[in-house]
CSV table of C-alpha atoms in Angstrom, one decimal:
chain,number,residue,atom,x,y,z
A,115,MET,CA,48.2,-48.4,39.0
A,116,ALA,CA,46.3,-51.7,38.9
A,117,LYS,CA,43.1,-51.9,40.7
A,118,LYS,CA,43.0,-54.0,43.8
A,119,ASP,CA,40.4,-56.6,44.7
A,120,GLY,CA,39.8,-55.3,48.2
A,121,VAL,CA,41.4,-56.0,51.5
A,122,ASN,CA,39.5,-59.3,51.9
A,123,GLY,CA,40.7,-60.6,48.5
A,124,LYS,CA,38.9,-60.9,45.2
A,125,GLY,CA,35.2,-60.7,45.8
A,126,GLY,CA,35.7,-59.7,49.5
A,127,GLN,CA,33.1,-57.5,51.1
A,128,PHE,CA,33.5,-54.4,53.1
A,129,SER,CA,31.2,-53.9,56.1
A,130,GLY,CA,29.8,-50.7,57.4
A,131,THR,CA,27.7,-47.9,56.0
A,132,PRO,CA,27.8,-46.9,52.3
A,133,ALA,CA,30.0,-44.0,53.3
A,134,ASP,CA,32.4,-46.4,55.1
A,135,ARG,CA,32.5,-48.6,52.0
A,136,LEU,CA,33.1,-45.7,49.7
A,137,VAL,CA,36.1,-44.6,51.7
A,138,ARG,CA,37.6,-48.0,52.0
A,139,LEU,CA,37.1,-48.9,48.4
A,140,TRP,CA,38.6,-45.5,47.3
A,141,ARG,CA,41.6,-45.8,49.6
A,142,ASN,CA,42.3,-49.3,48.4
A,143,ASN,CA,41.9,-48.3,44.7
A,144,ASP,CA,39.3,-51.1,44.5
A,145,GLU,CA,37.6,-51.6,41.2
A,146,ARG,CA,34.2,-51.8,43.0
A,147,PHE,CA,34.4,-48.1,44.0
A,148,GLY,CA,33.0,-47.0,40.6
A,149,ALA,CA,30.0,-49.4,40.9
A,150,LEU,CA,29.2,-48.2,44.4
A,151,LEU,CA,29.6,-44.6,43.5
A,152,ASP,CA,27.3,-45.1,40.4
A,153,GLU,CA,24.7,-46.5,42.8
A,154,VAL,CA,25.0,-43.5,45.2
A,155,LEU,CA,25.0,-40.9,42.4
A,156,ASP,CA,22.1,-42.4,40.5
A,157,GLY,CA,20.2,-42.7,43.8
A,158,ASN,CA,20.7,-38.9,44.4
A,159,ARG,CA,22.4,-39.7,47.7
A,160,GLN,CA,24.6,-36.7,48.1
A,161,GLY,CA,24.5,-37.2,51.9
A,162,VAL,CA,26.5,-40.4,51.5
A,163,ILE,CA,29.2,-38.6,49.6
A,164,GLU,CA,29.3,-35.9,52.2
A,165,ALA,CA,29.5,-38.5,55.0
A,166,ALA,CA,32.4,-40.1,53.2
A,167,VAL,CA,34.3,-36.8,53.0
A,168,GLY,CA,33.8,-36.4,56.7
A,169,LYS,CA,35.6,-39.7,57.3
A,170,LEU,CA,38.7,-38.6,55.2
A,171,ARG,CA,41.7,-36.6,56.2
A,172,GLU,CA,41.5,-33.0,54.9
A,173,GLU,CA,44.1,-33.6,52.2
A,174,GLU,CA,42.4,-36.8,51.1
A,175,GLY,CA,39.0,-35.0,50.9
A,176,TYR,CA,40.1,-32.7,48.1
A,177,ASP,CA,41.4,-35.6,45.9
A,178,PHE,CA,38.3,-37.7,46.7
A,179,MET,CA,35.9,-35.0,45.7
A,180,ASP,CA,37.8,-34.2,42.5
A,181,GLU,CA,37.5,-37.9,41.5
A,182,VAL,CA,33.8,-38.1,42.6
A,183,GLU,CA,32.8,-34.9,40.7
A,184,ALA,CA,34.6,-36.0,37.6
A,185,PHE,CA,33.0,-39.4,37.8
A,186,SER,CA,29.6,-37.9,38.2
A,187,GLU,CA,29.8,-36.3,34.8
A,188,THR,CA,30.3,-39.7,33.0
A,189,ALA,CA,28.0,-42.8,32.6
A,190,GLN,CA,28.6,-46.1,31.0
A,191,GLY,CA,25.8,-47.6,28.9
A,192,THR,CA,25.2,-49.6,25.7
A,193,ASP,CA,23.9,-48.6,22.3
A,194,GLU,CA,21.1,-50.3,20.3
A,195,GLN,CA,23.5,-53.1,19.3
A,196,GLY,CA,24.5,-53.7,22.8
A,197,ASP,CA,28.0,-52.3,22.4
A,198,PRO,CA,29.5,-50.4,25.3
A,199,THR,CA,29.3,-46.6,25.3
A,200,LEU,CA,30.6,-43.8,27.5
A,201,SER,CA,28.5,-40.6,27.9
A,202,THR,CA,30.3,-37.6,29.2
A,203,LEU,CA,29.3,-34.0,29.8
A,204,PHE,CA,31.5,-31.3,28.4
A,205,TRP,CA,31.4,-27.5,29.0
A,206,LEU,CA,32.1,-24.5,26.9
A,207,VAL,CA,32.8,-21.0,28.3
A,208,LEU,CA,31.7,-18.0,26.3
A,209,GLU,CA,32.4,-14.3,26.7
A,210,VAL,CA,29.2,-12.6,25.7
A,211,ASP,CA,28.0,-9.0,25.3
A,212,GLY,CA,24.3,-8.1,25.1
A,213,PRO,CA,21.0,-9.6,26.1
A,214,LEU,CA,20.7,-13.4,26.0
A,215,ASP,CA,17.0,-13.5,25.0
A,216,ALA,CA,17.8,-15.9,22.0
A,217,PRO,CA,19.4,-19.3,22.6
A,218,PRO,CA,23.0,-20.1,21.8
A,219,PRO,CA,23.8,-21.2,18.2
A,220,VAL,CA,24.1,-24.9,19.1
A,221,GLY,CA,24.1,-26.1,15.5
A,222,VAL,CA,27.0,-23.8,14.6
A,223,ILE,CA,28.9,-24.8,17.8
A,224,GLU,CA,28.5,-28.5,16.9
A,225,GLU,CA,29.7,-27.9,13.4
A,226,ALA,CA,32.6,-25.9,14.6
A,227,LEU,CA,33.6,-28.5,17.1
A,228,ASP,CA,33.5,-31.1,14.3
A,229,SER,CA,35.5,-28.9,12.0
A,230,ALA,CA,38.1,-28.4,14.7
A,231,GLY,CA,38.6,-32.2,15.0
A,232,LEU,CA,37.2,-32.3,18.5
A,233,LEU,CA,34.4,-34.8,17.7
A,234,GLU,CA,36.6,-37.4,16.1
A,235,LYS,CA,35.8,-40.1,18.6
A,236,ALA,CA,32.1,-39.1,19.1
A,237,ALA,CA,29.4,-41.5,18.0
A,238,ASP,CA,26.8,-38.8,18.9
A,239,MET,CA,26.6,-35.5,20.7
A,240,ARG,CA,24.1,-32.9,21.7
A,241,LEU,CA,24.2,-29.4,23.2
A,242,LEU,CA,21.7,-27.9,25.6
A,243,PRO,CA,20.4,-24.7,23.9
A,244,LEU,CA,20.6,-22.6,27.1
A,245,TRP,CA,23.0,-20.0,28.4
A,246,LEU,CA,24.0,-21.1,31.9
A,247,ASP,CA,25.1,-18.9,34.8
A,248,PRO,CA,28.4,-20.0,36.4
A,249,GLU,CA,27.3,-18.8,39.9
A,250,PRO,CA,24.4,-21.2,40.4
A,251,LEU,CA,26.4,-23.9,38.5
A,252,SER,CA,29.0,-23.7,41.3
A,253,TYR,CA,26.4,-25.0,43.7
A,254,LEU,CA,25.7,-28.2,41.7
A,255,ASP,CA,26.9,-31.1,43.8
A,256,ALA,CA,28.0,-34.4,42.4
A,257,ALA,CA,24.5,-36.0,42.6
A,258,ASP,CA,23.1,-32.9,40.8
A,259,ARG,CA,25.7,-33.3,38.0
A,260,ARG,CA,24.8,-36.9,37.6
A,261,THR,CA,21.1,-35.9,37.3
A,262,LEU,CA,21.9,-33.4,34.6
A,263,LEU,CA,23.9,-36.0,32.7
A,264,ARG,CA,21.1,-38.6,32.9
A,265,ARG,CA,18.5,-36.0,31.9
A,266,LEU,CA,20.6,-34.9,28.9
A,267,ILE,CA,21.1,-38.6,27.9
A,268,SER,CA,17.4,-39.0,28.0
A,269,SER,CA,16.5,-35.8,26.0
A,270,PRO,CA,17.5,-32.2,25.8
A,271,GLU,CA,13.9,-31.3,27.0
A,272,GLU,CA,14.4,-33.2,30.2
A,273,ALA,CA,17.8,-31.5,30.8
A,274,GLU,CA,16.3,-28.1,30.1
A,275,SER,CA,13.5,-28.7,32.6
A,276,PHE,CA,16.1,-29.6,35.2
A,277,ALA,CA,18.2,-26.6,34.4
A,278,ARG,CA,15.2,-24.3,34.8
A,279,THR,CA,14.1,-25.9,38.0
A,280,GLN,CA,17.6,-25.4,39.4
A,281,ASP,CA,17.7,-21.8,38.3
A,282,LEU,CA,20.8,-22.4,36.3
A,283,LEU,CA,20.0,-20.0,33.4
A,284,ALA,CA,22.0,-16.8,32.9
A,285,PRO,CA,19.8,-13.7,33.2
A,286,ALA,CA,18.5,-12.9,29.7
A,287,ASP,CA,18.3,-9.1,30.1
A,288,ASP,CA,21.8,-8.4,31.6
A,289,SER,CA,24.0,-6.2,29.5
A,290,GLY,CA,27.7,-5.8,29.4
A,291,THR,CA,30.5,-8.3,28.9
A,292,ARG,CA,30.3,-11.4,31.1
A,293,LEU,CA,31.1,-15.1,31.1
A,294,VAL,CA,28.5,-17.8,30.6
A,295,GLY,CA,28.5,-21.6,30.0
A,296,VAL,CA,27.0,-24.0,27.6
A,297,VAL,CA,26.9,-27.8,28.4
A,298,GLY,CA,26.9,-30.6,25.9
A,299,LEU,CA,27.0,-34.4,25.9
A,300,VAL,CA,29.4,-36.6,23.9
A,301,ILE,CA,28.6,-40.3,23.5
A,302,GLU,CA,31.6,-42.5,22.5
A,303,GLU,CA,31.3,-46.0,21.1
A,304,ASP,CA,33.8,-48.8,22.1
A,305,ALA,CA,35.2,-46.4,24.7
A,306,GLU,CA,38.1,-47.7,26.8
A,307,LEU,CA,35.9,-48.2,29.9
A,308,GLU,CA,38.7,-49.7,32.0
A,309,GLY,CA,40.8,-46.5,31.9
A,310,GLU,CA,41.5,-44.6,35.0
A,311,GLY,CA,42.2,-41.2,33.5
A,312,MET,CA,40.0,-38.1,33.8
A,313,PRO,CA,37.2,-37.8,31.3
A,314,ASP,CA,38.3,-36.0,28.2
A,315,PRO,CA,35.6,-36.5,25.6
A,316,LEU,CA,36.8,-33.7,23.3
A,317,LYS,CA,40.4,-34.9,23.5
A,318,LEU,CA,41.7,-31.6,24.9
A,319,GLY,CA,44.8,-33.3,26.2
A,320,PHE,CA,44.5,-34.0,29.9
A,321,ALA,CA,46.7,-36.6,31.6
A,322,ASP,CA,45.4,-39.1,34.2
A,323,ASP,CA,45.8,-36.5,37.0
A,324,GLY,CA,43.8,-33.9,35.1
A,325,GLN,CA,46.9,-31.8,34.2
A,326,GLU,CA,47.6,-30.8,30.7
A,327,LEU,CA,49.9,-33.2,28.8
A,328,GLU,CA,53.1,-32.0,27.3
A,329,ILE,CA,52.3,-31.6,23.6
A,330,ASP,CA,54.7,-31.4,20.6
A,331,PRO,CA,55.0,-27.8,19.5
A,332,ILE,CA,53.7,-28.6,16.0
A,333,GLU,CA,50.6,-30.3,17.5
A,334,GLN,CA,50.2,-27.5,20.0
A,335,GLU,CA,50.1,-25.0,17.1
A,336,ARG,CA,47.6,-27.1,15.3
A,337,ILE,CA,45.4,-27.2,18.4
A,338,ARG,CA,45.7,-23.4,18.8
A,339,GLN,CA,44.7,-22.8,15.2
A,340,SER,CA,41.8,-25.2,15.5
A,341,MET,CA,40.6,-23.4,18.6
A,342,ALA,CA,40.9,-20.1,17.0
A,343,ALA,CA,38.9,-21.3,14.0
A,344,PHE,CA,36.3,-22.7,16.3
A,345,ALA,CA,35.9,-19.5,18.2
A,346,GLU,CA,35.8,-17.4,15.0
A,347,ALA,CA,33.0,-19.6,13.6
A,348,VAL,CA,30.9,-19.3,16.7
A,349,ALA,CA,31.4,-15.5,17.0
A,350,ALA,CA,30.5,-15.1,13.3
A,351,ALA,CA,27.2,-16.9,13.8
A,352,ASP,CA,26.3,-15.0,16.9
A,353,PRO,CA,27.6,-11.4,17.4
A,354,ARG,CA,26.9,-11.6,21.1
A,355,VAL,CA,29.7,-14.1,21.4
A,356,LYS,CA,33.1,-12.4,21.7
A,357,ARG,CA,35.1,-15.5,22.6
A,358,CYS,CA,34.4,-19.2,23.1
A,359,GLU,CA,36.5,-22.1,24.4
A,360,PRO,CA,35.8,-25.7,25.3
A,361,VAL,CA,37.2,-26.2,28.8
A,362,GLY,CA,36.4,-29.8,29.9
A,363,GLY,CA,34.3,-30.6,33.0
A,364,LEU,CA,32.2,-28.3,35.2
A,365,ASN,CA,35.1,-27.8,37.6
A,366,ASP,CA,37.2,-26.6,34.7
A,367,LEU,CA,34.5,-24.1,33.8
A,368,LEU,CA,34.2,-22.8,37.3
A,369,ASP,CA,38.0,-22.4,37.6
A,370,PHE,CA,38.0,-20.6,34.3
A,371,THR,CA,35.3,-18.2,35.2
A,372,ALA,CA,36.8,-17.6,38.6
A,373,GLU,CA,40.1,-16.6,37.1
A,374,GLY,CA,38.8,-15.1,33.9
A,375,VAL,CA,42.0,-15.8,32.0
A,376,TRP,CA,41.8,-16.8,28.3
A,377,PRO,CA,44.7,-18.8,26.9
A,378,ASP,CA,45.8,-15.9,24.7
A,379,ASP,CA,45.6,-13.3,27.5
A,380,ILE,CA,49.2,-13.8,28.8
A,381,GLU,CA,49.3,-10.3,30.1
A,382,ALA,CA,46.1,-10.9,32.2
A,383,ASN,CA,47.7,-13.7,34.3
A,384,PHE,CA,47.8,-13.1,38.0
A,385,ASP,CA,49.3,-16.4,39.0
A,386,GLU,CA,50.8,-15.1,42.3
A,387,ILE,CA,47.5,-13.7,43.5
A,388,ASN,CA,45.6,-16.8,42.4
A,389,ASP,CA,48.0,-19.0,44.3
A,390,PHE,CA,47.7,-16.8,47.3
A,391,LEU,CA,43.9,-17.0,47.2
A,392,ASP,CA,44.0,-20.7,46.6
A,393,ILE,CA,46.1,-21.3,49.7
A,394,ALA,CA,43.8,-19.1,51.8
A,395,GLY,CA,40.7,-20.8,50.5
A,396,ASN,CA,42.1,-24.2,51.5
A,397,GLU,CA,42.3,-23.0,55.1
A,398,THR,CA,38.6,-22.4,55.2
A,399,GLY,CA,35.9,-24.9,55.7
A,400,ASP,CA,33.5,-23.4,53.2
A,401,GLY,CA,35.9,-21.9,50.6
A,402,VAL,CA,34.3,-18.4,51.2
A,403,LEU,CA,36.8,-15.5,51.2
A,404,ASP,CA,36.3,-11.8,51.9
A,405,LEU,CA,39.0,-9.4,50.8
A,406,SER,CA,40.2,-6.0,51.9
A,407,VAL,CA,42.4,-4.3,49.3
A,408,GLY,CA,44.4,-1.1,49.5
A,409,GLN,CA,47.1,0.7,47.5
A,410,THR,CA,50.4,1.3,49.4
A,411,PRO,CA,53.8,2.5,48.3
A,412,GLU,CA,54.8,-1.2,48.0
A,413,GLY,CA,51.8,-2.0,45.7
A,414,LEU,CA,48.5,-3.6,46.2
A,415,LEU,CA,48.0,-4.8,49.8
A,416,VAL,CA,45.5,-7.7,50.0
A,417,ARG,CA,44.1,-9.0,53.3
A,418,VAL,CA,42.1,-12.2,53.2
A,419,TYR,CA,39.4,-13.1,55.8
A,420,ASN,CA,37.3,-16.2,56.2
A,421,SER,CA,33.5,-16.1,56.4
A,422,ASP,CA,33.7,-15.5,60.2
A,423,GLY,CA,35.8,-12.4,59.7
A,424,VAL,CA,39.1,-14.0,60.9
A,425,LEU,CA,42.2,-12.7,59.1
A,426,LEU,CA,43.9,-15.6,57.3
A,427,ASP,CA,46.8,-13.8,55.6
A,428,GLU,CA,47.9,-10.6,54.0
A,429,ARG,CA,50.4,-9.8,51.2
A,430,SER,CA,51.5,-7.0,49.0
A,431,PHE,CA,51.7,-7.3,45.2
A,432,ASP,CA,53.7,-5.0,43.0
A,433,LEU,CA,50.7,-3.8,40.9
A,434,SER,CA,49.4,-0.3,40.1
A,435,GLY,CA,47.4,1.6,37.6
A,436,ALA,CA,45.6,-0.5,34.9
A,437,ARG,CA,47.2,-3.8,36.1
A,438,ALA,CA,45.8,-3.1,39.7
A,439,ASP,CA,42.4,-2.5,38.2
A,440,GLU,CA,42.5,-5.8,36.3
A,441,ALA,CA,43.7,-7.6,39.5
A,442,LEU,CA,40.8,-6.1,41.5
A,443,ALA,CA,38.3,-7.2,38.8
A,444,MET,CA,39.7,-10.7,39.0
A,445,MET,CA,39.6,-10.8,42.8
A,446,LYS,CA,36.0,-9.7,42.8
A,447,ARG,CA,35.1,-12.7,40.8
A,448,ARG,CA,36.9,-15.0,43.2
A,449,CYS,CA,35.6,-13.8,46.5
A,450,ARG,CA,32.3,-13.2,48.3
A,451,ARG,CA,33.1,-9.6,49.1
A,452,LEU,CA,35.9,-7.1,48.3
A,453,THR,CA,36.3,-3.9,50.2
A,454,GLU,CA,38.6,-1.2,48.8
A,455,GLU,CA,40.4,0.8,51.5
């Protein structure tokens, strides 16, 4: 959809607070929204964004924040020749086993991404040599994400300092299998800066609405083989890495770690439970869920409460044995507290 010039015509001005202007520009799909949002994000003015959300209807707020958070992980600029560039954060999820006292093999990861054809459009890239913990990452607001991006554009050392200050590092001495993240930066030359689609620096195949595109089966198989080769190369370089996958933006990483489902784990899918929890989470103001789970003759009975202890919903799922145990493990990752009856 073409961008509008604003309700007052081309060059017209909106009055009101920055939050008012953000809301009006966003609702009118005005091309000036990005410039104002850049100013807010680079000024670390998260309060303006939160004030804007407060002025939106609930259903609008989710779409607004999805767009703001995706936008916060990209920044336009110019290279040494003055040509336009687009810098974008990208995230990898890794299943690791063992202590993380040594940094991730970023050189191997970069080579594996290149070999898999994921850096075809990249003029430059860099990876932050840190294992990052998804839990504190989930508290990074849009302004924090923009700060991380700007620091990584400046230098990996500045980004590392920010990550340590924000306590984003995964515990080095934990043992057992767990999911962690690694963040990188892709800089593209001559990027199509006027596009309205979601950032996709590794060309993972996202449509404008962030959904996966329908891909030709032959191309889909090529991508699958490339991803398998990428994961194999990383795991061979670091025996702590059991699986590895590029996932897109930070929200994609958080969704992935919440559900814990790898693309090849078809049997591990619990779509019905995840949909049930998603709907319940949308009914809360803070997204916090507490669960009570018990085994009944009908299967697994799940009761969902908000952070104030109010029952939101309950449902039985036809699960038992090992499948019930897998579902419990998944639900524990998604909620604040799970009580087994």
